[in-house]
PDB file of C-alpha atoms in Angstrom:
ATOM      1  CA  MET L 199      -2.761 -39.289 -11.595  1.00  0.00           C
ATOM      2  CA  ARG L 200      -1.354 -38.349  -8.113  1.00  0.00           C
ATOM      3  CA  ILE L 201       1.847 -37.130  -9.761  1.00  0.00           C
ATOM      4  CA  ARG L 202       0.084 -35.323 -12.316  1.00  0.00           C
ATOM      5  CA  ILE L 203      -1.883 -34.072  -9.705  1.00  0.00           C
ATOM      6  CA  GLN L 204       1.647 -33.148  -7.424  1.00  0.00           C
ATOM      7  CA  ARG L 205       3.080 -31.701 -10.855  1.00  0.00           C
ATOM      8  CA  LEU L 206       0.202 -29.110 -11.372  1.00  0.00           C
ATOM      9  CA  MET L 207       0.036 -28.413  -7.424  1.00  0.00           C
ATOM     10  CA  ALA L 208       4.392 -27.788  -7.045  1.00  0.00           C
ATOM     11  CA  ALA L 209       3.775 -25.590 -11.092  1.00  0.00           C
ATOM     12  CA  LEU L 210       0.710 -23.196  -9.406  1.00  0.00           C
ATOM     13  CA  LEU L 211       2.656 -22.759  -6.554  1.00  0.00           C
ATOM     14  CA  LEU L 212       6.290 -21.884  -8.478  1.00  0.00           C
ATOM     15  CA  LEU L 213       3.671 -19.437  -9.766  1.00  0.00           C
ATOM     16  CA  GLY L 214       2.418 -18.086  -7.106  1.00  0.00           C
ATOM     17  CA  ALA L 215       5.687 -17.383  -5.766  1.00  0.00           C
ATOM     18  CA  ALA L 216       7.214 -15.606  -8.955  1.00  0.00           C
ATOM     19  CA  THR L 217       3.743 -13.705  -8.637  1.00  0.00           C
ATOM     20  CA  LEU L 218       4.377 -12.141  -5.073  1.00  0.00           C
ATOM     21  CA  TYR L 219       7.947 -11.846  -6.037  1.00  0.00           C
ATOM     22  CA  ALA L 220       7.200  -9.583  -8.967  1.00  0.00           C
ATOM     23  CA  GLN L 221       4.683  -7.793  -6.915  1.00  0.00           C
ATOM     24  CA  ASP L 222       6.868  -7.532  -4.940  1.00  0.00           C
ATOM     25  CA  ASP L 223       9.774  -6.290  -6.897  1.00  0.00           C
ATOM     26  CA  LYS L 224       7.532  -3.691  -8.036  1.00  0.00           C
ATOM     27  CA  LYS L 225       6.761  -2.285  -4.182  1.00  0.00           C
ATOM     28  CA  VAL L 226      10.693  -2.298  -4.315  1.00  0.00           C
ATOM     29  CA  ASN L 227      12.462   1.189  -2.816  1.00  0.00           C
ATOM     30  CA  TYR L 228      15.731   2.141  -2.823  1.00  0.00           C
ATOM     31  CA  TYR L 229      14.035   5.267   0.416  1.00  0.00           C
ATOM     32  CA  TYR L 230      11.728   2.923   2.806  1.00  0.00           C
ATOM     33  CA  PRO L 231      10.003   6.181   5.006  1.00  0.00           C
ATOM     34  CA  GLU L 232       9.740   5.855   8.101  1.00  0.00           C
ATOM     35  CA  ASP L 233       8.161   9.330   9.059  1.00  0.00           C
ATOM     36  CA  PHE L 234       6.109  11.198   7.419  1.00  0.00           C
ATOM     37  CA  LEU L 235       4.531  13.695   9.263  1.00  0.00           C
ATOM     38  CA  ALA L 236       3.194  17.240  10.183  1.00  0.00           C
ATOM     39  CA  CYS L 237       4.534  18.822  13.682  1.00  0.00           C
ATOM     40  CA  THR L 238       5.529  22.647  14.895  1.00  0.00           C
ATOM     41  CA  GLY L 239       9.078  22.144  15.314  1.00  0.00           C
ATOM     42  CA  VAL L 240      12.118  20.255  13.942  1.00  0.00           C
ATOM     43  CA  ASP L 241      15.226  20.394  16.905  1.00  0.00           C
ATOM     44  CA  ASN L 242      18.517  21.627  14.954  1.00  0.00           C
ATOM     45  CA  ALA L 243      20.724  19.642  16.887  1.00  0.00           C
ATOM     46  CA  SER L 244      19.311  16.103  16.646  1.00  0.00           C
ATOM     47  CA  GLY L 245      17.074  16.921  13.046  1.00  0.00           C
ATOM     48  CA  LEU L 246      13.999  15.061  14.978  1.00  0.00           C
ATOM     49  CA  PHE L 247      10.954  16.350  14.584  1.00  0.00           C
ATOM     50  CA  THR L 248       8.888  17.965  17.769  1.00  0.00           C
ATOM     51  CA  ASN L 249       5.169  18.584  18.021  1.00  0.00           C
ATOM     52  CA  PRO L 250       3.382  16.358  15.799  1.00  0.00           C
ATOM     53  CA  GLN L 251       0.348  17.351  15.257  1.00  0.00           C
ATOM     54  CA  ASP L 252      -3.035  16.252  12.423  1.00  0.00           C
ATOM     55  CA  SER L 253      -4.273  19.727  13.410  1.00  0.00           C
ATOM     56  CA  PHE L 254      -3.088  22.775  12.816  1.00  0.00           C
ATOM     57  CA  ASN L 255      -5.172  26.619  14.411  1.00  0.00           C
ATOM     58  CA  VAL L 256      -5.004  29.653  11.427  1.00  0.00           C
ATOM     59  CA  ILE L 257      -5.292  31.578  14.700  1.00  0.00           C
ATOM     60  CA  ARG L 258      -3.065  30.207  17.289  1.00  0.00           C
ATOM     61  CA  ASP L 259      -0.142  27.832  15.037  1.00  0.00           C
ATOM     62  CA  GLU L 260       2.465  30.107  12.520  1.00  0.00           C
ATOM     63  CA  SER L 261       3.270  27.833  10.629  1.00  0.00           C
ATOM     64  CA  VAL L 262       3.520  24.139   9.534  1.00  0.00           C
ATOM     65  CA  ILE L 263       6.245  22.305   8.917  1.00  0.00           C
ATOM     66  CA  VAL L 264       6.348  18.301   6.845  1.00  0.00           C
ATOM     67  CA  TRP L 265       8.676  15.965   8.259  1.00  0.00           C
ATOM     68  CA  LEU L 266      10.130  12.902   6.549  1.00  0.00           C
ATOM     69  CA  SER L 267      12.973  10.375   7.591  1.00  0.00           C
ATOM     70  CA  LEU L 268      13.650   8.201   4.608  1.00  0.00           C
ATOM     71  CA  LYS L 269      15.788   4.784   5.431  1.00  0.00           C
ATOM     72  CA  TYR L 270      18.671   5.420   2.826  1.00  0.00           C
ATOM     73  CA  ILE L 271      19.906   2.872   0.524  1.00  0.00           C
ATOM     74  CA  PRO L 272      20.784   3.519  -2.762  1.00  0.00           C
ATOM     75  CA  LYS L 273      23.227   3.050  -5.118  1.00  0.00           C
ATOM     76  CA  GLU L 274      23.514   6.092  -7.471  1.00  0.00           C
ATOM     77  CA  SER L 275      22.940   9.756  -6.433  1.00  0.00           C
ATOM     78  CA  ARG L 276      18.814  10.287  -5.818  1.00  0.00           C
ATOM     79  CA  THR L 277      16.457  13.232  -6.118  1.00  0.00           C
ATOM     80  CA  ILE L 278      14.017  14.561  -3.051  1.00  0.00           C
ATOM     81  CA  LYS L 279      11.269  17.107  -3.305  1.00  0.00           C
ATOM     82  CA  LEU L 280       8.316  17.815  -0.755  1.00  0.00           C
ATOM     83  CA  VAL L 281       4.747  18.858  -2.900  1.00  0.00           C
ATOM     84  CA  TRP L 282       2.119  20.596  -0.905  1.00  0.00           C
ATOM     85  CA  TYR L 283      -1.986  19.843  -2.244  1.00  0.00           C
ATOM     86  CA  SER L 284      -4.277  22.275  -0.726  1.00  0.00           C
ATOM     87  CA  PRO L 285      -7.719  20.731   0.208  1.00  0.00           C
ATOM     88  CA  ARG L 286      -8.907  21.412  -3.244  1.00  0.00           C
ATOM     89  CA  GLY L 287      -6.250  19.380  -4.664  1.00  0.00           C
ATOM     90  CA  ASP L 288      -4.048  21.911  -6.131  1.00  0.00           C
ATOM     91  CA  LYS L 289      -1.232  22.177  -5.666  1.00  0.00           C
ATOM     92  CA  TYR L 290       0.280  24.602  -3.890  1.00  0.00           C
ATOM     93  CA  THR L 291       3.733  24.963  -2.942  1.00  0.00           C
ATOM     94  CA  GLU L 292       6.794  22.891  -3.548  1.00  0.00           C
ATOM     95  CA  SER L 293      10.395  22.674  -2.040  1.00  0.00           C
ATOM     96  CA  ARG L 294      13.776  22.907  -3.817  1.00  0.00           C
ATOM     97  CA  THR L 295      14.938  19.790  -4.909  1.00  0.00           C
ATOM     98  CA  LEU L 296      17.261  17.646  -3.146  1.00  0.00           C
ATOM     99  CA  THR L 297      20.073  15.882  -4.428  1.00  0.00           C
ATOM    100  CA  VAL L 298      21.801  13.099  -2.240  1.00  0.00           C
ATOM    101  CA  ASN L 299      24.825  12.305  -3.920  1.00  0.00           C
ATOM    102  CA  LYS L 300      26.615   8.754  -4.094  1.00  0.00           C
ATOM    103  CA  GLU L 301      29.427   9.752  -2.040  1.00  0.00           C
ATOM    104  CA  GLU L 302      26.741  10.212   1.008  1.00  0.00           C
ATOM    105  CA  PHE L 303      26.738   6.873   1.307  1.00  0.00           C
ATOM    106  CA  TYR L 304      27.917   6.940   4.956  1.00  0.00           C
ATOM    107  CA  ARG L 305      24.305   7.843   5.787  1.00  0.00           C
ATOM    108  CA  LYS L 306      21.861   5.359   7.332  1.00  0.00           C
ATOM    109  CA  TYR L 307      18.454   7.907   6.788  1.00  0.00           C
ATOM    110  CA  ILE L 308      17.503  11.605   5.392  1.00  0.00           C
ATOM    111  CA  ARG L 309      15.870  13.233   6.849  1.00  0.00           C
ATOM    112  CA  VAL L 310      13.857  16.363   5.077  1.00  0.00           C
ATOM    113  CA  TRP L 311      11.305  18.790   6.419  1.00  0.00           C
ATOM    114  CA  GLN L 312      10.050  21.665   4.772  1.00  0.00           C
ATOM    115  CA  GLN L 313       7.550  25.005   6.949  1.00  0.00           C
ATOM    116  CA  ILE L 314       5.019  27.363   5.212  1.00  0.00           C
ATOM    117  CA  GLY L 315       3.324  30.257   6.974  1.00  0.00           C
ATOM    118  CA  ILE L 316      -0.289  28.920   7.475  1.00  0.00           C
ATOM    119  CA  ARG L 317      -2.218  32.204   9.276  1.00  0.00           C
ATOM    120  CA  ASP L 318      -3.196  33.776   5.766  1.00  0.00           C
ATOM    121  CA  LEU L 319      -4.750  30.798   4.182  1.00  0.00           C
ATOM    122  CA  ASP L 320      -7.720  31.292   5.981  1.00  0.00           C
ATOM    123  CA  LYS L 321      -7.955  34.018   3.407  1.00  0.00           C
ATOM    124  CA  LEU L 322      -7.864  32.192   1.087  1.00  0.00           C
ATOM    125  CA  GLY L 323     -10.168  29.670   1.947  1.00  0.00           C
ATOM    126  CA  GLN L 324      -7.411  27.002   2.098  1.00  0.00           C
ATOM    127  CA  LEU L 325      -8.680  25.937   5.096  1.00  0.00           C
ATOM    128  CA  GLY L 326      -9.342  22.142   5.341  1.00  0.00           C
ATOM    129  CA  GLN L 327      -7.263  18.336   4.468  1.00  0.00           C
ATOM    130  CA  TRP L 328      -3.788  19.136   3.285  1.00  0.00           C
ATOM    131  CA  ARG L 329      -1.881  16.097   2.036  1.00  0.00           C
ATOM    132  CA  VAL L 330       1.944  16.823   1.184  1.00  0.00           C
ATOM    133  CA  VAL L 331       3.543  14.007  -1.104  1.00  0.00           C
ATOM    134  CA  ALA L 332       7.510  13.364  -1.382  1.00  0.00           C
ATOM    135  CA  VAL L 333       8.836  12.880  -5.055  1.00  0.00           C
ATOM    136  CA  VAL L 334      12.134  10.830  -4.955  1.00  0.00           C
ATOM    137  CA  ASN L 335      13.642  10.607  -8.978  1.00  0.00           C
ATOM    138  CA  GLY L 336      10.615  11.791 -10.251  1.00  0.00           C
ATOM    139  CA  LYS L 337       7.815   9.396  -8.613  1.00  0.00           C
ATOM    140  CA  PRO L 338       6.130  10.193  -5.541  1.00  0.00           C
ATOM    141  CA  LEU L 339       6.362   8.105  -2.306  1.00  0.00           C
ATOM    142  CA  ASP L 340       2.878   5.305  -1.045  1.00  0.00           C
ATOM    143  CA  LYS L 341       2.905   6.996   2.479  1.00  0.00           C
ATOM    144  CA  GLU L 342       1.515  11.387   2.836  1.00  0.00           C
ATOM    145  CA  ALA L 343       2.299  13.399   5.137  1.00  0.00           C
ATOM    146  CA  ARG L 344      -1.621  14.852   5.974  1.00  0.00           C
ATOM    147  CA  PHE L 345      -2.823  17.375   7.803  1.00  0.00           C
ATOM    148  CA  THR L 346      -5.706  20.180   8.512  1.00  0.00           C
ATOM    149  CA  LEU L 347      -6.212  23.639   8.844  1.00  0.00           C
ATOM    150  CA  VAL L 348      -9.127  24.455  10.945  1.00  0.00           C
ATOM    151  CA  ARG L 349     -10.121  28.426  12.571  1.00  0.00           C
TER     152      ARG L 349
END
């Protein structure tokens, strides 16, 4: 009886480990987002963001920049695109698709950013919470950039 219980427990532990591995395997992505945020500037020399913010004023601020840094661990070419969604949930715009070739393996990270003007968005009724999704090889990443537009 004791041997059967031990075998059953060992089988359950193995099943549990296999389930955890399968769940982790589904989440494996060749890109791991380090930072995905809204800001007011990017330093051209370093490629780093400046002045991250959660809220932007359409009267005071001219634009919003969404900045994404990804750890880069691919074995093949990848495409990256940023898709902007308005507070209504409609797709507002998207960046051009950036293709990272497999010859660029020397990079440890990829930084992507896009800027949109926000001055006229008040007139278009686009105040509220925005979200930006990074799409890698046609699949959205789990992490999103979110910010609010106010007057």
